[in-house]
């Protein structure tokens, strides 16, 4: 009975979180474009499916993913074996990313648009290996109790330095590749590993030492992909870039590869295939967990039925979530981006970027989950809703600045280097307890809701604005969506620290 009450509460919570997207879409359709979107009934049904999917996903996290992550962390911490912990961290990071659908999509588009100069599989392997290595490094940081400050300052100084030398064809792609490593399954799992370790080791703080793994998982692929770009584009003259392919064309080409099933039986078969595909994406993570649980720790999983039920709910919820977005939001979002670009002024494009950035972030399931864990770890110092609003404001600002760069045709180098120079300065000044969380929050903004809409917006703008190139200008918006939430959260922490009574300061 309590489980049903919790689920109904999550349904209500999910519906409330989705309202900003509905309001933004309704406003632009009714007031700005003054049109009724095609398939309005399908859109409404899709949004309701999204609500159910998010609720199932969040309840599945609490039943399955969070407990198994914490239990494994506790068991490894008790064994005191650093090599074992590092091996688990690497395997978890690699398996979480190698089958990531968003990374597969980005790598495939990059290979097509670069005329084969960027190899899609090599890109995926490079990013997955980078994430595995950095999660292992993050485990060591938590065990040793190091502050995240120096890791991030040195890391992003390296990012900015490499960006200065990297070819412009690879910069946006590199930052987007870092952003898409974090999705609504991997973020909670990696976060639970860090929090579980911090709680298990005496003298560690869940807020200061438990967060930060997601931040490292986002940062290092940015460096490795740019170095890959330097290597690739230094081997003779790069081939002519492929002609700008419209965002709608890319989507249609992808859709054409999957035959549409006919009739009710065909539709049910299609749903089953999609569900199995979703399971395949999560399967590497499950294999790693089972191997370490039964092959290394050699203990049965506590409350196995709840954990299995939780994983099933996560997969079904994620499936419903993605299907609902495809039915209800993505077609309208793509069409609106094209219609807004066609207007006489870019003012509405800026306003749409600002609004949709805020609205989609407020609906991100991974952000909701991490916000709740941060509130628990903060023990009264942090509020989950305040965190989400700060992050949503940061994403809105970042996407708007990124859209401005595409419209003006400016080089992404200077924007990225300027943004991370600000991040490095704030990392030095901000209270230490907020730094790991701030960087993790920058990673969770690039998940299943934001990435497809933002990518479609960037490619759509680069396609429809004369003189822009899809590979150079179309990618990079995800990077802006990652940078500015870090800025807003740290600025808020600095403000809160400055104006707190003296006795309450940390």
XYZ file of C-alpha atoms in Angstrom:
506
model
C 0.000 0.000 0.000
C 2.850 2.368 0.825
C 4.436 1.541 -2.537
C 1.218 2.559 -4.339
C 1.063 5.830 -2.390
C 4.690 6.555 -3.252
C 4.009 5.870 -6.926
C 0.941 8.147 -6.988
C 3.015 10.869 -5.318
C 5.705 10.409 -7.990
C 3.043 10.618 -10.729
C 1.858 13.941 -9.350
C 5.473 15.122 -9.003
C 6.294 14.071 -12.592
C 3.253 15.860 -13.994
C 4.208 19.048 -12.166
C 7.758 18.822 -13.512
C 6.538 18.472 -17.099
C 4.236 21.499 -16.950
C 6.969 24.045 -17.888
C 7.567 22.247 -21.217
C 3.823 22.208 -21.959
C 3.547 25.923 -21.130
C 6.526 26.852 -23.352
C 5.276 24.826 -26.338
C 1.690 26.107 -25.936
C 2.867 29.735 -25.700
C 5.032 29.631 -28.835
C 2.419 27.704 -30.840
C -0.531 29.888 -29.842
C 1.017 33.359 -29.462
C 4.125 33.444 -31.671
C 3.464 30.991 -34.507
C -0.341 31.098 -34.159
C -0.746 27.551 -35.432
C -2.171 24.329 -34.041
C 0.480 21.584 -34.151
C -0.265 18.543 -36.286
C -1.214 15.518 -34.210
C -2.241 17.431 -31.073
C -3.966 14.351 -29.635
C -0.792 12.272 -30.125
C 1.240 15.007 -28.422
C -1.016 15.059 -25.351
C -1.000 11.254 -25.135
C 2.791 11.252 -25.454
C 3.224 13.731 -22.615
C 0.997 11.596 -20.356
C 3.164 8.573 -21.204
C 6.234 10.629 -20.237
C 4.682 11.367 -16.833
C 4.107 7.656 -16.166
C 7.592 6.789 -17.439
C 9.351 9.269 -15.147
C 7.369 8.050 -12.126
C 8.249 4.394 -12.860
C 11.884 5.311 -13.439
C 12.261 7.208 -10.145
C 10.607 4.454 -8.116
C 12.810 1.871 -9.851
C 15.911 3.859 -8.889
C 14.953 3.788 -5.223
C 14.161 0.055 -5.289
C 16.975 -1.236 -7.498
C 19.837 0.974 -8.658
C 20.581 3.091 -5.582
C 20.580 0.136 -3.120
C 22.767 -2.105 -5.323
C 25.263 0.715 -5.916
C 25.559 1.491 -2.211
C 25.761 -2.176 -1.189
C 28.582 -2.893 -3.643
C 30.438 0.220 -2.477
C 30.078 -0.833 1.162
C 31.298 -4.385 0.421
C 34.377 -3.166 -1.486
C 35.174 -0.556 1.169
C 35.103 -3.242 3.874
C 37.512 -5.395 1.873
C 39.920 -2.458 1.654
C 41.240 -3.504 -1.753
C 42.081 -0.447 -3.869
C 42.796 -2.414 -7.095
C 39.418 -4.149 -6.764
C 37.609 -0.855 -6.263
C 39.407 0.687 -9.240
C 38.566 -2.328 -11.428
C 34.908 -2.041 -10.449
C 34.930 1.713 -11.143
C 36.513 1.216 -14.574
C 34.136 -1.609 -15.543
C 31.106 0.354 -14.373
C 32.138 3.535 -16.219
C 33.029 1.713 -19.454
C 29.878 -0.429 -19.510
C 27.637 2.538 -18.726
C 28.869 4.506 -21.750
C 29.773 2.037 -24.532
C 26.084 1.261 -25.232
C 24.794 4.795 -24.492
C 22.198 5.574 -27.218
C 22.886 9.335 -27.212
C 26.633 8.735 -27.722
C 25.907 6.258 -30.538
C 23.696 8.870 -32.227
C 26.269 11.670 -31.868
C 29.118 9.435 -33.100
C 27.068 8.296 -36.091
C 26.168 11.864 -37.066
C 29.800 12.957 -36.641
C 31.011 10.167 -38.938
C 28.442 11.089 -41.588
C 28.993 14.840 -41.479
C 32.819 14.556 -41.377
C 32.782 12.409 -44.542
C 34.232 9.456 -42.609
C 37.250 11.304 -41.185
C 35.873 10.766 -37.648
C 35.239 7.045 -37.082
C 32.075 6.508 -35.054
C 33.101 3.278 -33.296
C 36.567 4.619 -32.456
C 34.948 7.705 -30.972
C 32.619 5.584 -28.797
C 35.473 3.335 -27.653
C 37.623 6.360 -26.792
C 34.862 8.031 -24.782
C 33.918 4.814 -22.920
C 37.562 4.079 -22.030
C 38.023 7.662 -20.844
C 34.958 7.432 -18.594
C 36.044 4.055 -17.174
C 39.535 5.374 -16.375
C 38.234 8.545 -14.770
C 35.641 6.743 -12.606
C 38.513 4.574 -11.325
C 40.467 7.777 -10.607
C 37.441 9.263 -8.857
C 37.197 6.196 -6.611
C 40.831 6.777 -5.564
C 40.023 10.448 -4.849
C 37.131 9.485 -2.563
C 39.214 6.885 -0.699
C 42.118 9.283 -0.161
C 39.772 12.140 0.780
C 41.234 14.593 -1.740
C 39.373 17.830 -2.434
C 37.864 17.945 -5.928
C 39.109 21.544 -6.378
C 42.524 20.645 -7.742
C 41.276 17.812 -9.934
C 38.806 20.129 -11.667
C 41.081 23.191 -11.860
C 43.975 21.217 -13.380
C 41.612 19.204 -15.573
C 39.816 22.195 -17.052
C 43.063 24.114 -17.523
C 44.085 21.137 -19.643
C 40.694 21.188 -21.427
C 41.093 24.885 -22.290
C 44.708 24.381 -23.416
C 43.795 21.484 -25.711
C 40.819 23.482 -27.055
C 43.195 26.259 -28.106
C 45.116 23.827 -30.362
C 42.238 21.573 -31.457
C 40.821 21.910 -35.004
C 37.480 23.718 -35.135
C 35.834 20.650 -36.712
C 36.293 18.635 -33.513
C 35.738 21.139 -30.665
C 31.929 21.163 -30.558
C 31.805 17.393 -31.071
C 34.315 16.829 -28.233
C 32.297 18.848 -25.744
C 29.044 17.219 -26.836
C 30.678 13.760 -26.491
C 31.556 14.611 -22.889
C 28.003 15.754 -22.244
C 26.226 12.675 -23.586
C 28.207 10.257 -21.393
C 25.753 10.951 -18.582
C 22.195 9.668 -18.893
C 19.314 8.993 -16.540
C 20.571 5.476 -15.711
C 24.333 6.032 -15.495
C 24.210 9.262 -13.470
C 22.335 7.784 -10.471
C 24.445 4.599 -10.590
C 27.803 6.427 -10.697
C 26.587 8.896 -8.060
C 25.451 6.066 -5.770
C 28.916 4.496 -6.083
C 30.572 7.716 -4.914
C 28.064 8.420 -2.136
C 28.199 4.787 -0.960
C 31.994 4.933 -0.711
C 31.968 8.261 1.132
C 29.428 6.976 3.656
C 31.373 3.716 4.191
C 34.760 5.329 4.917
C 35.357 7.032 8.258
C 36.198 10.719 7.988
C 34.563 11.205 4.580
C 31.640 13.535 3.948
C 28.860 12.454 1.570
C 28.501 15.953 0.090
C 32.201 16.850 -0.239
C 33.561 13.392 -1.168
C 30.531 11.460 -2.477
C 29.807 13.701 -5.453
C 32.255 14.454 -8.264
C 32.424 11.159 -10.194
C 29.904 12.414 -12.759
C 31.908 15.635 -13.193
C 35.085 13.707 -13.942
C 33.198 11.429 -16.346
C 32.131 14.507 -18.328
C 35.506 16.290 -18.314
C 38.019 13.675 -19.473
C 36.249 12.670 -22.739
C 36.424 16.329 -23.770
C 40.226 16.106 -23.594
C 40.597 12.687 -25.248
C 38.233 13.459 -28.157
C 39.996 16.758 -28.888
C 43.363 14.974 -28.870
C 41.838 12.409 -31.243
C 40.753 15.306 -33.470
C 44.254 16.778 -33.458
C 45.594 13.362 -34.526
C 42.926 12.777 -37.185
C 43.024 16.210 -38.779
C 46.835 16.408 -38.771
C 47.169 13.430 -41.131
C 47.126 15.403 -44.358
C 44.418 17.768 -45.527
C 40.974 17.021 -44.178
C 38.403 16.066 -46.803
C 35.748 18.554 -47.745
C 33.041 18.600 -45.136
C 29.814 16.932 -46.108
C 27.074 19.205 -47.268
C 24.882 20.511 -44.494
C 22.183 17.938 -43.947
C 18.979 19.251 -42.424
C 18.161 18.035 -38.927
C 14.862 16.696 -40.187
C 16.708 14.832 -42.938
C 19.019 13.155 -40.429
C 16.052 12.090 -38.333
C 14.200 10.809 -41.403
C 17.241 8.839 -42.563
C 17.526 7.205 -39.146
C 13.835 6.431 -39.075
C 13.914 4.995 -42.587
C 16.391 2.339 -41.457
C 13.702 0.888 -39.167
C 10.704 -0.493 -41.044
C 7.322 0.605 -39.732
C 5.294 -2.394 -38.540
C 1.759 -2.664 -39.942
C -1.365 -3.452 -37.958
C -1.902 -4.127 -34.264
C 0.344 -7.219 -34.235
C 3.091 -5.266 -35.985
C 2.756 -2.402 -33.501
C 3.018 -4.809 -30.550
C 6.037 -6.487 -32.163
C 7.646 -3.089 -32.658
C 7.054 -2.187 -29.005
C 8.622 -5.476 -27.885
C 11.673 -4.898 -30.115
C 12.080 -1.354 -28.742
C 11.813 -2.639 -25.182
C 14.445 -5.314 -25.864
C 16.671 -2.620 -27.397
C 16.300 -0.585 -24.215
C 17.258 -3.659 -22.180
C 20.302 -4.160 -24.437
C 21.448 -0.614 -23.628
C 21.290 -1.322 -19.886
C 22.566 -4.937 -20.145
C 26.329 -4.125 -19.933
C 25.753 -2.424 -16.570
C 23.739 -5.385 -15.266
C 26.475 -7.827 -16.401
C 29.158 -5.814 -14.535
C 27.056 -5.695 -11.358
C 26.296 -9.445 -11.448
C 29.953 -10.312 -12.123
C 31.272 -8.304 -9.181
C 28.415 -9.335 -6.889
C 28.618 -13.083 -7.475
C 32.090 -13.541 -8.956
C 34.114 -11.223 -6.690
C 32.154 -10.539 -3.497
C 30.455 -13.951 -3.711
C 27.404 -12.932 -1.747
C 23.771 -13.005 -2.862
C 22.018 -9.702 -3.530
C 19.963 -8.629 -0.527
C 16.217 -8.299 -1.247
C 16.759 -9.666 -4.761
C 13.075 -9.424 -5.714
C 13.034 -5.682 -4.950
C 16.261 -5.057 -6.868
C 15.026 -7.021 -9.911
C 11.692 -5.207 -9.729
C 13.527 -1.911 -9.511
C 15.628 -2.635 -12.609
C 12.524 -3.728 -14.539
C 10.759 -0.509 -13.517
C 13.776 1.554 -14.610
C 13.857 -0.107 -18.048
C 10.078 0.083 -18.585
C 9.972 3.647 -17.251
C 12.853 4.711 -19.503
C 11.138 3.057 -22.475
C 7.829 4.817 -21.757
C 9.690 8.071 -21.238
C 11.511 7.924 -24.609
C 8.402 6.749 -26.526
C 6.357 9.540 -24.932
C 8.908 12.156 -25.952
C 8.978 10.844 -29.526
C 5.189 11.022 -29.719
C 4.612 14.215 -27.807
C 7.525 16.607 -27.903
C 10.330 16.004 -30.385
C 8.266 16.427 -33.587
C 6.813 19.693 -32.293
C 10.224 20.897 -31.052
C 11.898 20.260 -34.418
C 9.081 21.900 -36.377
C 9.058 24.923 -34.079
C 12.824 25.431 -34.437
C 12.480 25.501 -38.239
C 9.469 27.851 -38.110
C 11.166 30.268 -35.702
C 14.310 30.477 -37.867
C 12.094 31.414 -40.816
C 10.664 34.476 -38.987
C 11.946 37.991 -39.778
C 13.736 38.340 -36.433
C 15.932 36.060 -34.339
C 14.440 37.472 -31.120
C 11.972 34.603 -30.875
C 14.756 32.073 -31.454
C 16.632 33.498 -28.446
C 13.469 33.448 -26.329
C 12.663 29.886 -27.404
C 16.211 28.738 -26.516
C 15.962 30.411 -23.095
C 12.510 28.984 -22.379
C 13.039 25.449 -23.663
C 16.409 25.244 -21.854
C 14.728 26.035 -18.541
C 11.659 23.858 -19.166
C 13.459 20.705 -20.327
C 15.940 20.869 -17.443
C 13.165 21.104 -14.870
C 11.778 17.846 -16.322
C 15.118 15.948 -16.318
C 14.649 12.745 -14.256
C 18.390 12.451 -13.501
C 18.441 15.997 -12.106
C 15.406 15.259 -9.941
C 17.093 12.123 -8.553
C 20.473 13.808 -7.894
C 18.767 16.849 -6.364
C 17.015 14.593 -3.858
C 20.272 12.799 -2.989
C 22.063 16.152 -2.578
C 19.351 17.352 -0.191
C 19.758 14.180 1.881
C 23.564 14.481 1.906
C 23.430 18.200 2.717
C 21.449 17.570 5.912
C 19.434 20.773 5.759
C 22.030 22.875 3.933
C 20.566 22.278 0.455
C 17.063 22.217 -1.012
C 16.347 19.930 -3.979
C 13.895 22.341 -5.640
C 16.276 25.284 -5.283
C 19.045 23.185 -6.869
C 16.858 22.289 -9.846
C 15.824 25.908 -10.437
C 19.451 27.093 -10.279
C 20.527 24.388 -12.743
C 17.594 25.157 -15.076
C 18.513 28.859 -15.082
C 22.114 27.936 -15.925
C 21.049 25.686 -18.812
C 18.700 28.382 -20.154
C 21.506 30.968 -20.118
C 24.011 28.534 -21.633
C 21.793 27.419 -24.529
C 20.886 31.034 -25.308
C 24.578 31.994 -25.475
C 25.239 28.921 -27.640
C 22.404 29.884 -30.000
C 23.859 33.405 -30.236
C 27.207 31.887 -31.274
C 25.549 29.929 -34.090
C 23.557 32.961 -35.289
C 26.617 35.235 -35.343
C 28.978 32.549 -36.679
C 31.572 33.187 -33.970
C 34.284 30.613 -33.228
C 33.337 28.186 -30.464
C 36.934 28.242 -29.157
C 36.659 31.609 -27.442
C 33.230 30.946 -25.935
C 34.299 27.606 -24.479
C 37.630 28.874 -23.182
C 35.954 31.937 -21.651
C 33.242 29.816 -20.030
C 35.680 27.392 -18.450
C 38.001 30.221 -17.366
C 35.027 31.530 -15.360
C 34.358 28.015 -14.008
C 38.010 27.642 -12.915
C 37.926 31.021 -11.118
C 34.685 30.126 -9.305
C 36.088 26.700 -8.361
C 38.914 28.502 -6.588
C 36.526 30.868 -4.759
C 33.460 28.700 -4.019
C 32.896 26.841 -0.713
C 34.540 23.419 -0.942
C 31.363 21.507 -0.063
C 29.526 22.751 -3.184
C 32.237 22.123 -5.843
C 31.701 18.348 -6.425
C 27.926 18.772 -6.530
C 28.114 21.801 -8.868
C 30.234 19.920 -11.398
C 28.012 16.824 -11.164
C 24.952 18.996 -11.794
C 26.623 20.286 -14.951
C 26.763 16.673 -16.131
C 23.186 15.658 -15.325
C 21.712 18.438 -17.475
C 22.717 16.547 -20.615
C 20.323 13.620 -20.451
C 17.403 12.083 -22.354
C 15.170 15.185 -22.382
C 17.681 17.940 -23.082
C 20.164 16.298 -25.476
C 17.784 15.417 -28.363
C 15.987 18.783 -28.283
C 19.179 20.818 -27.958
C 20.968 18.808 -30.666
C 17.995 19.237 -33.022
C 17.949 22.981 -32.303
C 21.696 23.394 -32.978
C 21.715 21.335 -36.192
C 18.473 23.015 -37.341
C 19.959 26.496 -36.870
C 23.251 25.569 -38.579
C 21.298 24.075 -41.483
C 18.907 26.987 -42.009
C 21.271 29.945 -41.485
C 23.299 30.795 -44.558
C 27.073 30.401 -44.246
C 26.978 27.974 -41.306
C 28.512 24.486 -41.344
C 26.761 21.645 -39.532
C 29.941 19.995 -38.191
C 31.533 23.249 -36.980
C 28.414 25.172 -35.897
C 25.728 22.526 -35.325
C 27.461 20.782 -32.421
C 28.418 22.466 -29.148
C 25.108 23.531 -27.598
C 25.313 20.618 -25.159
C 28.634 22.013 -23.909
C 26.995 25.347 -23.122
C 24.193 23.492 -21.332
C 26.873 21.854 -19.133
C 29.037 24.890 -18.338
C 26.571 27.448 -17.049
C 24.732 25.332 -14.426
C 28.149 24.952 -12.723
C 28.437 28.748 -12.743
C 24.942 29.422 -11.337
C 25.240 26.822 -8.547
C 28.674 28.090 -7.433
C 27.571 31.744 -7.589
C 24.575 30.895 -5.412
C 26.810 29.050 -2.919
C 29.148 32.061 -2.786
C 26.173 34.361 -2.193
C 24.703 32.083 0.501
C 28.077 31.758 2.234
C 28.624 35.519 2.196
C 25.255 36.430 3.694
C 24.897 33.624 6.246
C 25.308 34.535 9.913
C 28.959 34.139 10.988
C 28.223 31.200 13.269
C 26.736 29.157 10.402
C 29.622 29.457 7.939
C 31.470 26.279 6.970
